[in-house]
Coordinates of C-alpha atoms in Angstrom, one line a residue:
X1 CA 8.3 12.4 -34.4
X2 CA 11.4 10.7 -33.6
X3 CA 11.9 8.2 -30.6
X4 CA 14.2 10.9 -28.8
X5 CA 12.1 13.9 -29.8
X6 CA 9.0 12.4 -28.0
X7 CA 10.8 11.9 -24.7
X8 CA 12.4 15.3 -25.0
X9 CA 9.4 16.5 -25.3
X10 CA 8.1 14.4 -22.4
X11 CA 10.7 16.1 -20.1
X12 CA 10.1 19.6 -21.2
X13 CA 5.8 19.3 -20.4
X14 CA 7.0 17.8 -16.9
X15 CA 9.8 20.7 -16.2
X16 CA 7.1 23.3 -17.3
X17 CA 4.9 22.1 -14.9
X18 CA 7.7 21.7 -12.0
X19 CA 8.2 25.4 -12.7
X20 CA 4.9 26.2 -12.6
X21 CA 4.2 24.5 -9.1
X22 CA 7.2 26.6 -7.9
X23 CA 5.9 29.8 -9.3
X24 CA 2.6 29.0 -7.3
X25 CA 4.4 28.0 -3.9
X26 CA 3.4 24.2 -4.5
X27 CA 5.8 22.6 -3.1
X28 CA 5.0 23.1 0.5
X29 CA 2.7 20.0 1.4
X30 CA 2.4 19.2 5.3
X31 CA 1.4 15.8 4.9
X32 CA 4.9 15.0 3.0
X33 CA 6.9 17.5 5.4
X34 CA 5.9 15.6 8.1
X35 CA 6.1 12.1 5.6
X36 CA 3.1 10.8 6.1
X37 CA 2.1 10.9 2.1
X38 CA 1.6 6.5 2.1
X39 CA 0.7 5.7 5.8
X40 CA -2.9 4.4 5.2
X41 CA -4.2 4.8 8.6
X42 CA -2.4 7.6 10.1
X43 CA -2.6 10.3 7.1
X44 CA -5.2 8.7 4.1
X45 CA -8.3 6.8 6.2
X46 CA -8.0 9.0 9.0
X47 CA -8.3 12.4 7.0
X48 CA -10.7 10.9 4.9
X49 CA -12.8 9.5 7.8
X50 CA -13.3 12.8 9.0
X51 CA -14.4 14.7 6.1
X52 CA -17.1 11.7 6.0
X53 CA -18.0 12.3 9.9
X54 CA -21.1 14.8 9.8
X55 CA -20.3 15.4 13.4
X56 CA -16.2 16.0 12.3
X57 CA -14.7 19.2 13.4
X58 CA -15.1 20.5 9.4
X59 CA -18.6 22.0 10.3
X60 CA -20.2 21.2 7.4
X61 CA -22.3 18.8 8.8
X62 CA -23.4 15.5 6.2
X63 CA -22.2 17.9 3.1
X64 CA -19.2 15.7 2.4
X65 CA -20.5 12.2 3.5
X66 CA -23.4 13.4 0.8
X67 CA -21.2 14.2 -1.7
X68 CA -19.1 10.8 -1.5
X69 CA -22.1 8.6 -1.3
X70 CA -22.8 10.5 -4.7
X71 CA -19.9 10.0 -6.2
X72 CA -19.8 5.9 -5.4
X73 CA -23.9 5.8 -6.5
X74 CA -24.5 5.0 -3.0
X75 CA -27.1 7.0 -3.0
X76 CA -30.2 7.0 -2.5
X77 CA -29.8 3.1 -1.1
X78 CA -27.7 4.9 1.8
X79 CA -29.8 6.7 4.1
X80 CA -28.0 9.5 5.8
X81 CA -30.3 9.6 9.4
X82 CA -27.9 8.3 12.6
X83 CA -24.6 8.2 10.6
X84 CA -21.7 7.0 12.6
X85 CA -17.9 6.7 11.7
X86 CA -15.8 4.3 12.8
X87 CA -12.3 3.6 12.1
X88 CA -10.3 0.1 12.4
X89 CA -13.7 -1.6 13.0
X90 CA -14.0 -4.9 14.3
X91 CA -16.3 -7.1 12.6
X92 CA -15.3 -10.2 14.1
X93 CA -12.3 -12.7 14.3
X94 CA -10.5 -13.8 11.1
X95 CA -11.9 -16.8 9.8
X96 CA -10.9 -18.4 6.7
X97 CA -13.1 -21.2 6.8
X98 CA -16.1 -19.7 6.6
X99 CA -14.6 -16.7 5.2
X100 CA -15.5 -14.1 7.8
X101 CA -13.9 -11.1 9.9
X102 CA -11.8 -9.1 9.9
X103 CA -10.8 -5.2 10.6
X104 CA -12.9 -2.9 8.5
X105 CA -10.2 0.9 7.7
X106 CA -13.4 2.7 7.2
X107 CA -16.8 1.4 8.7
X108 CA -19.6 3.7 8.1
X109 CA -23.3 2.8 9.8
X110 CA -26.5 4.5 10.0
X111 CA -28.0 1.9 12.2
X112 CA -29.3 -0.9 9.9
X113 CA -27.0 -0.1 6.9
X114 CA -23.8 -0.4 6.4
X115 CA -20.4 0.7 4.4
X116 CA -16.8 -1.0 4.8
X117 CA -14.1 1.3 2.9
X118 CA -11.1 -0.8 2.7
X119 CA -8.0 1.4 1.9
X120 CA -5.4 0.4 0.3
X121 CA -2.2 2.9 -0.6
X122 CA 0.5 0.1 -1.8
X123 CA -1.0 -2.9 0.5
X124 CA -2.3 -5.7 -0.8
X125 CA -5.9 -7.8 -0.6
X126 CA -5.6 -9.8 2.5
X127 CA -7.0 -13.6 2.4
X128 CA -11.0 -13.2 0.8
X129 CA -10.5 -9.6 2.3
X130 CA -13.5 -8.3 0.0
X131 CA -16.1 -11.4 0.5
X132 CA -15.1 -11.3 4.4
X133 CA -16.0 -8.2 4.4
X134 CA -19.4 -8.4 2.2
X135 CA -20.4 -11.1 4.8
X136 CA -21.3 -8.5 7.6
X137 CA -24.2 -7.6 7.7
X138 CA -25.3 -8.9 4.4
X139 CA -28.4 -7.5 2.9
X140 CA -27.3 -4.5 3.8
X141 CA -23.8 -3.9 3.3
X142 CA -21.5 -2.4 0.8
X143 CA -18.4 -2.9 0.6
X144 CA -15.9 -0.5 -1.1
X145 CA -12.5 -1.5 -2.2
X146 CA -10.2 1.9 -2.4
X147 CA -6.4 1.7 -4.1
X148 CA -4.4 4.4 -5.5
X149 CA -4.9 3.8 -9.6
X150 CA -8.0 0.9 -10.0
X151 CA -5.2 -1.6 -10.6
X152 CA -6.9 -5.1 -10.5
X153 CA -4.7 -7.4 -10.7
X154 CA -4.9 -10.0 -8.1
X155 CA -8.7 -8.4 -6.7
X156 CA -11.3 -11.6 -7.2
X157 CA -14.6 -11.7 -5.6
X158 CA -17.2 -14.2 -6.2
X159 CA -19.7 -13.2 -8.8
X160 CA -22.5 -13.9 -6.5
X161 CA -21.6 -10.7 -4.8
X162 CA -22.0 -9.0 -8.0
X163 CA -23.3 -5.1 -7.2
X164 CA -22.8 -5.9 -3.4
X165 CA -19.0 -3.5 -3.9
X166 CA -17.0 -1.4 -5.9
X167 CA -13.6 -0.9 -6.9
X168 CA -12.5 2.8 -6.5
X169 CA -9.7 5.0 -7.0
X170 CA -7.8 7.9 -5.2
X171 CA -6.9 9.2 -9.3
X172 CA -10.4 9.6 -10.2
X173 CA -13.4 9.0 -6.9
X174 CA -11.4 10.5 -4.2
X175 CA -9.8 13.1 -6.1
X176 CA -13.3 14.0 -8.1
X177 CA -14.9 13.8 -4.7
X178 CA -12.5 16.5 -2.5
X179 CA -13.1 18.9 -5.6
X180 CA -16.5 18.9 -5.2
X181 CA -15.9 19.2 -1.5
X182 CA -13.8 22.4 -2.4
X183 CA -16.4 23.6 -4.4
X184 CA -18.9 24.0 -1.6
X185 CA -16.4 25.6 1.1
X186 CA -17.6 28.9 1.9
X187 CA -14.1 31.0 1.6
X188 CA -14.5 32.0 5.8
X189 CA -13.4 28.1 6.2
X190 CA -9.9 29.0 4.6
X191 CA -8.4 26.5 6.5
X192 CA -10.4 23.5 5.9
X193 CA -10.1 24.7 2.6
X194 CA -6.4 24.6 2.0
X195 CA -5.7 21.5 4.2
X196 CA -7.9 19.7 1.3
X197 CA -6.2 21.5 -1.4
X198 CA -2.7 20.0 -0.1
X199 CA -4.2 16.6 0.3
X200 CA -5.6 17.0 -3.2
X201 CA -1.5 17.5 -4.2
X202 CA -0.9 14.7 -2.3
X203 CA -2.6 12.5 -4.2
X204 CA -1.9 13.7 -7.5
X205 CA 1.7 13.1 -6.7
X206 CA 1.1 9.6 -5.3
X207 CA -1.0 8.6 -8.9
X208 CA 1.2 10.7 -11.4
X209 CA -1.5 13.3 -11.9
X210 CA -0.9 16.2 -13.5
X211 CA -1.5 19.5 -11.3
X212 CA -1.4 21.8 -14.1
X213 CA -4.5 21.5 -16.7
X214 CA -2.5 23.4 -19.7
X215 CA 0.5 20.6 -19.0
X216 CA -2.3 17.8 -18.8
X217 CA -3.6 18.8 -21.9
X218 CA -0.4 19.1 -23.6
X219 CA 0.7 15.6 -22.8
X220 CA -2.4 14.0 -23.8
X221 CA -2.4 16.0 -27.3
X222 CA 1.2 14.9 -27.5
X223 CA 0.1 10.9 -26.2
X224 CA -2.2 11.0 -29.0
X225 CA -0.2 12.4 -31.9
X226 CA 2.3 9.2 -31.0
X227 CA -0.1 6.7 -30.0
X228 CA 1.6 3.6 -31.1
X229 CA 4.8 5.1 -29.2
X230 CA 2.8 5.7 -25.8
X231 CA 1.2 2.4 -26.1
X232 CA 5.0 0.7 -25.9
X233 CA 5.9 3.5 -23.7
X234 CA 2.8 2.0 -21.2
X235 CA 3.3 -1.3 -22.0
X236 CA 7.0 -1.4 -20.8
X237 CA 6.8 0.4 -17.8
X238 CA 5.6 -1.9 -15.7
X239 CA 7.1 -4.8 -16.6
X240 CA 10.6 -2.5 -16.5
X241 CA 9.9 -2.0 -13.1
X242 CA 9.1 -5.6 -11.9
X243 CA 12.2 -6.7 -13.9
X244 CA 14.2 -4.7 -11.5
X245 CA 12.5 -5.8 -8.7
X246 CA 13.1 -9.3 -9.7
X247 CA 17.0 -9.3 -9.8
X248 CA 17.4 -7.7 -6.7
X249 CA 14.9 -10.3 -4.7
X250 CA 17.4 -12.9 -6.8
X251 CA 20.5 -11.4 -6.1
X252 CA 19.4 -11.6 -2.5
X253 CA 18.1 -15.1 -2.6
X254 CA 21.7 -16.2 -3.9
X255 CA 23.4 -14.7 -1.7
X256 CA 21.6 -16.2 1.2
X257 CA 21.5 -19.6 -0.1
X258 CA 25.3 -19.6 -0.3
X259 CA 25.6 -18.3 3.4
X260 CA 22.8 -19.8 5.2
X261 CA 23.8 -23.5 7.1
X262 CA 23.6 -26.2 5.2
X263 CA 20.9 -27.8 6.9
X264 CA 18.6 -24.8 6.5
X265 CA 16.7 -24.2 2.8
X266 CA 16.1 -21.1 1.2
X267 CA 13.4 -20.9 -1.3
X268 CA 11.4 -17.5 -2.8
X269 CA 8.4 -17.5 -1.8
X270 CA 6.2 -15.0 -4.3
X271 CA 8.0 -13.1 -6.4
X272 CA 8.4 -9.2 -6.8
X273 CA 5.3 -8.9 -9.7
X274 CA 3.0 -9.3 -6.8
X275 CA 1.7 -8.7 -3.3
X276 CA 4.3 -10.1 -0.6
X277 CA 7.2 -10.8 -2.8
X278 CA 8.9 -12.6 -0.4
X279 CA 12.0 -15.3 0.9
X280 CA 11.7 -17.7 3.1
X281 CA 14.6 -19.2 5.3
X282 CA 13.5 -22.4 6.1
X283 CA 15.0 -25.1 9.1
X284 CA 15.7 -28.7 8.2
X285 CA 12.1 -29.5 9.1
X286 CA 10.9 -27.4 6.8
X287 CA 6.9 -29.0 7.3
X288 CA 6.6 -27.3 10.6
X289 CA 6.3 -24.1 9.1
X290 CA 8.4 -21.9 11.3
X291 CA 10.4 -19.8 9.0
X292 CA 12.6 -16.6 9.0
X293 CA 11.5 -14.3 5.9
X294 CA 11.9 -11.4 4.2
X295 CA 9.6 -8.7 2.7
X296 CA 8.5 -6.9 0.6
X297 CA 10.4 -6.8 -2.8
X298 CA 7.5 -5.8 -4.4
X299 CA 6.6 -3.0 -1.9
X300 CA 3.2 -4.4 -1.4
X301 CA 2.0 -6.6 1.6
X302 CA 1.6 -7.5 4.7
X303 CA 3.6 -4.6 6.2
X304 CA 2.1 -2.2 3.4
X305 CA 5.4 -0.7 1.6
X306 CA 8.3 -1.6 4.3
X307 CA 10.8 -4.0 3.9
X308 CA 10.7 -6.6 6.8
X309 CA 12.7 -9.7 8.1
X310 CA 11.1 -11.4 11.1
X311 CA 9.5 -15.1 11.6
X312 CA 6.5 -16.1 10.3
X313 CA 4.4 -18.9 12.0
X314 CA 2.2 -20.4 9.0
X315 CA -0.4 -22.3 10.7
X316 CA -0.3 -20.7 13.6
X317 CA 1.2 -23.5 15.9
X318 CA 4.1 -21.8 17.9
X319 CA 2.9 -18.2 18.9
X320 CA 2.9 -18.6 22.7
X321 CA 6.2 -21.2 22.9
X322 CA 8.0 -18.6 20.6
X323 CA 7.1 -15.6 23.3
X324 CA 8.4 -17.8 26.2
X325 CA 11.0 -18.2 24.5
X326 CA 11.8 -14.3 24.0
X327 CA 10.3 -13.2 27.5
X328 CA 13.4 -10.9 28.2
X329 CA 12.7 -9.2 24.6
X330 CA 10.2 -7.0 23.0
X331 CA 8.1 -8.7 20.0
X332 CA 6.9 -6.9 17.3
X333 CA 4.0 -9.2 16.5
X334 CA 1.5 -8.8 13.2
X335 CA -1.0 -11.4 11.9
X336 CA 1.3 -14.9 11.4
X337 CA 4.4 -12.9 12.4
X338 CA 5.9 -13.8 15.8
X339 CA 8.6 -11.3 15.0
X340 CA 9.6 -8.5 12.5
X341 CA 12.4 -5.9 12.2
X342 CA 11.9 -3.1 9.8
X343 CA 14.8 -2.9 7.7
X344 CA 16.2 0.3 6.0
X345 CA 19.1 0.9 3.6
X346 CA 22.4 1.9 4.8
X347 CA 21.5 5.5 4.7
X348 CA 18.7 4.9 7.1
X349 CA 16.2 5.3 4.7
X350 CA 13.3 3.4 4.3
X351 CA 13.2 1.0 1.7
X352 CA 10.3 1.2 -0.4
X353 CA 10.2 -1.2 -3.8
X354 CA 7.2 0.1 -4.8
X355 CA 9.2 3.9 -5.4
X356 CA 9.9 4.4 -9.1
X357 CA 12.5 6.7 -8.1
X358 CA 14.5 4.0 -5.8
X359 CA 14.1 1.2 -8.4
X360 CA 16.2 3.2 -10.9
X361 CA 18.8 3.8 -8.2
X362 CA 18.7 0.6 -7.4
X363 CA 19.4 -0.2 -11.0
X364 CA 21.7 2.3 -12.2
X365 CA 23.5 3.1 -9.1
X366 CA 25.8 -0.2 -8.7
X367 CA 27.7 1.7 -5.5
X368 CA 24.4 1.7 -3.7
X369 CA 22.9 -1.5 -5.2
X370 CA 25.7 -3.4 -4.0
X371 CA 26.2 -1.7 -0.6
X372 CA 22.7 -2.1 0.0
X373 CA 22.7 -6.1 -0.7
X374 CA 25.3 -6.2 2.0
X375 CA 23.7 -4.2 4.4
X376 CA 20.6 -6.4 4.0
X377 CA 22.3 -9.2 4.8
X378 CA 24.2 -8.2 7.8
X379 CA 20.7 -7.2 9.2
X380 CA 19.0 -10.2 8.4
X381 CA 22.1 -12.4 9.5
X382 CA 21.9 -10.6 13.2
X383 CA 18.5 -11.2 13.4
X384 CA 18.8 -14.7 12.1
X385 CA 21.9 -15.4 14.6
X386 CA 19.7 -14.4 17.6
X387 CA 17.0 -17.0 16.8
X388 CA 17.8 -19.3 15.0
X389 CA 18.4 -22.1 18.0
X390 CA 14.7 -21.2 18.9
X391 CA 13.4 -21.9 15.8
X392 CA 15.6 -25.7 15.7
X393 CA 14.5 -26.6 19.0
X394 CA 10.9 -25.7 18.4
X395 CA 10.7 -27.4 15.2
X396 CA 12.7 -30.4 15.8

């Protein structure tokens, strides 16, 4: 098979199965009409927290907390006697010294034991997130490390902790697990029942999972016949992707190193093939580790996929001089940021860089790429106009 013929081939497998959602009335999903599809807390650990809850207002009791614990071989080490659910848990104030604390998504106790479900839709690790984590309670904690595909890259954990957690997905645990959940619905609890079943589209949409098993099959029959081909196909995508992501976080970086004083230094920080692809505006003493930034390019971090300009206060030296100086404002404060704006495209859409379908905009559209550049600019250069003789007479 040809080059062209496999990707024409490609297209007509996905429009079969576009018309086939459409013939079954799939394309109303609540949690997108409402666009809650990647807010972690709000939509993914809270809906997942309370199929967990035996005492959640499903009514099936420790059915589905059962059924998970299977699924992640928690059982029979997990006893299921005094089960409490508690999201956003406190476990104790950050400490990167000693590698401790932290706020736990999921937190799941019986008592004695104990389960911390971090969740992670495009977010990435915090600082020793996992071994912080593995540190509460230890003997008799496990900690479980959720993202959307069990993509790796970046994840390290001392080997000493070796059996202590597990990586797991939404494409394979989560999804494997709300099937069996659907499995053992009796059909009077229709509601539960199809508010699971949307969720379960959900996610297949947010991991490229195929609905349709006749379409599923077809593409992997047609994967296998061109192996070689998909294996390029696979290969490229990603680094396609973070190519695009990289020229844009350029283009900006130029651009702002050309308009920004003199006196000031702008530098990238980590670029877009990683977690908090970021620039950094920096005053003329740069050591005091005040800066202006801007995030994500790589639509994973701090601020899970939004794009962000604010101030960042590295070691954590200026926090309550930077408020007094701002007393007659609202801050938006998170972690080392003093101050953040959310920043969306011209449209007054959000920008997400971890969307396939806005990266090829982004790169094909040169209109929009262009207006967009601009428009980031002006935002960041109001912002940066406001306070930028705060930052030189705190850091001076």
């Amino acid at each position: 098979m040809t080059n062209a013929a496999f990707f024409d081939t490609v297209k007509d497998i996905f429009k079969l199965e576009e018309e086939r959602k459409l013939k079954e009335r799939k394309q109303f999903n609540v949690f997108e009409i409402l666009k809650l599809q990647s807010n972690e807390n709000r939509t993914h650990s809270a809906f997942i927290a309370e199929l967990l809850n035996p005492h959640g207002s499903h009514l099936m009791g420790n059915t589905f907390l059962k059924l998970f614990l299977e699924v992640t071989d928690l059982l029979p080490w997990f006893s299921l006697d005094g089960v409490r659910i508690k999201l956003e848990k406190h476990i104790g104030k950050v400490n990167l010294e000693e590698i401790r604390g932290g706020r736990v998504d999921i937190f799941i106790e019986n008592g004695r034991q104990t389960i911390c479900l971090e969740n992670k839709i495009y977010a990435g690790q915090g600082h020793y997130q996992v071994e912080r984590y593995l540190k509460h309670n230890e003997g008799n904690n496990h900690v479980l490390y959720l993202t959307l595909n069990e993509d790796s890259e970046g994840l390290k954990v001392d080997d000493r902790f070796d059996g202590q957690w597990k990586h797991i997905s939404y494409r394979n645990t989560i999804i494997d697990w709300l099937e069996q959940c659907m499995a053992v619905i009796d059909q009077d609890y229709y509601l539960l029942k199809d508010s699971i079943k949307q969720y379960i589209t959900l996610i297949k949409k947010l991991t490229g999972t195929m609905e349709d098993k006749k379409s599923a099959s077809d593409l992997k029959k047609l994967i296998l016949e061109n192996i070689e081909l998909s294996r390029v196909v696979s290969r490229n995508y990603r680094e396609v992707l973070v190519d695009i992501r990289n020229q844009f976080q350029q283009e900006v970086y130029s651009r702002l190193k050309k308009e920004v004083p003199k006196d000031w230094k702008v530098a990238i920080g980590k670029k877009a093939n990683g977690p908090n692809a970021s620039i950094w505006i920096k005053p003329p003493n740069e050591q005091a580790m005040l800066w202006f930034g801007i995030e994500t390019f790589s639509g994973i971090g701090s601020f899970k996929d939004q794009f962000i300009a604010g101030v960042i206060d590295m070691r954590r030296q200026y926090g309550e001089k930077f408020t007094r100086a701002f007393e007659k404002h609202t801050l938006q404060k998170k972690d080392t940021w003093l101050d953040y704006n959310i920043i969306k495209d011209h449209e007054d859409k959000g920008l997400n860089f971890n969307d396939d379908l806005f990266l090829v905009r982004l790169e094909l559209d040169t209109d929009y790429r262009e207006a967009l550049t601009e428009h980031i600019l002006k935002v960041f250069f109001d912002y940066f106009n406001r306070s930028n003789k705060v930052i030189l007479e705190l850091t001076s």
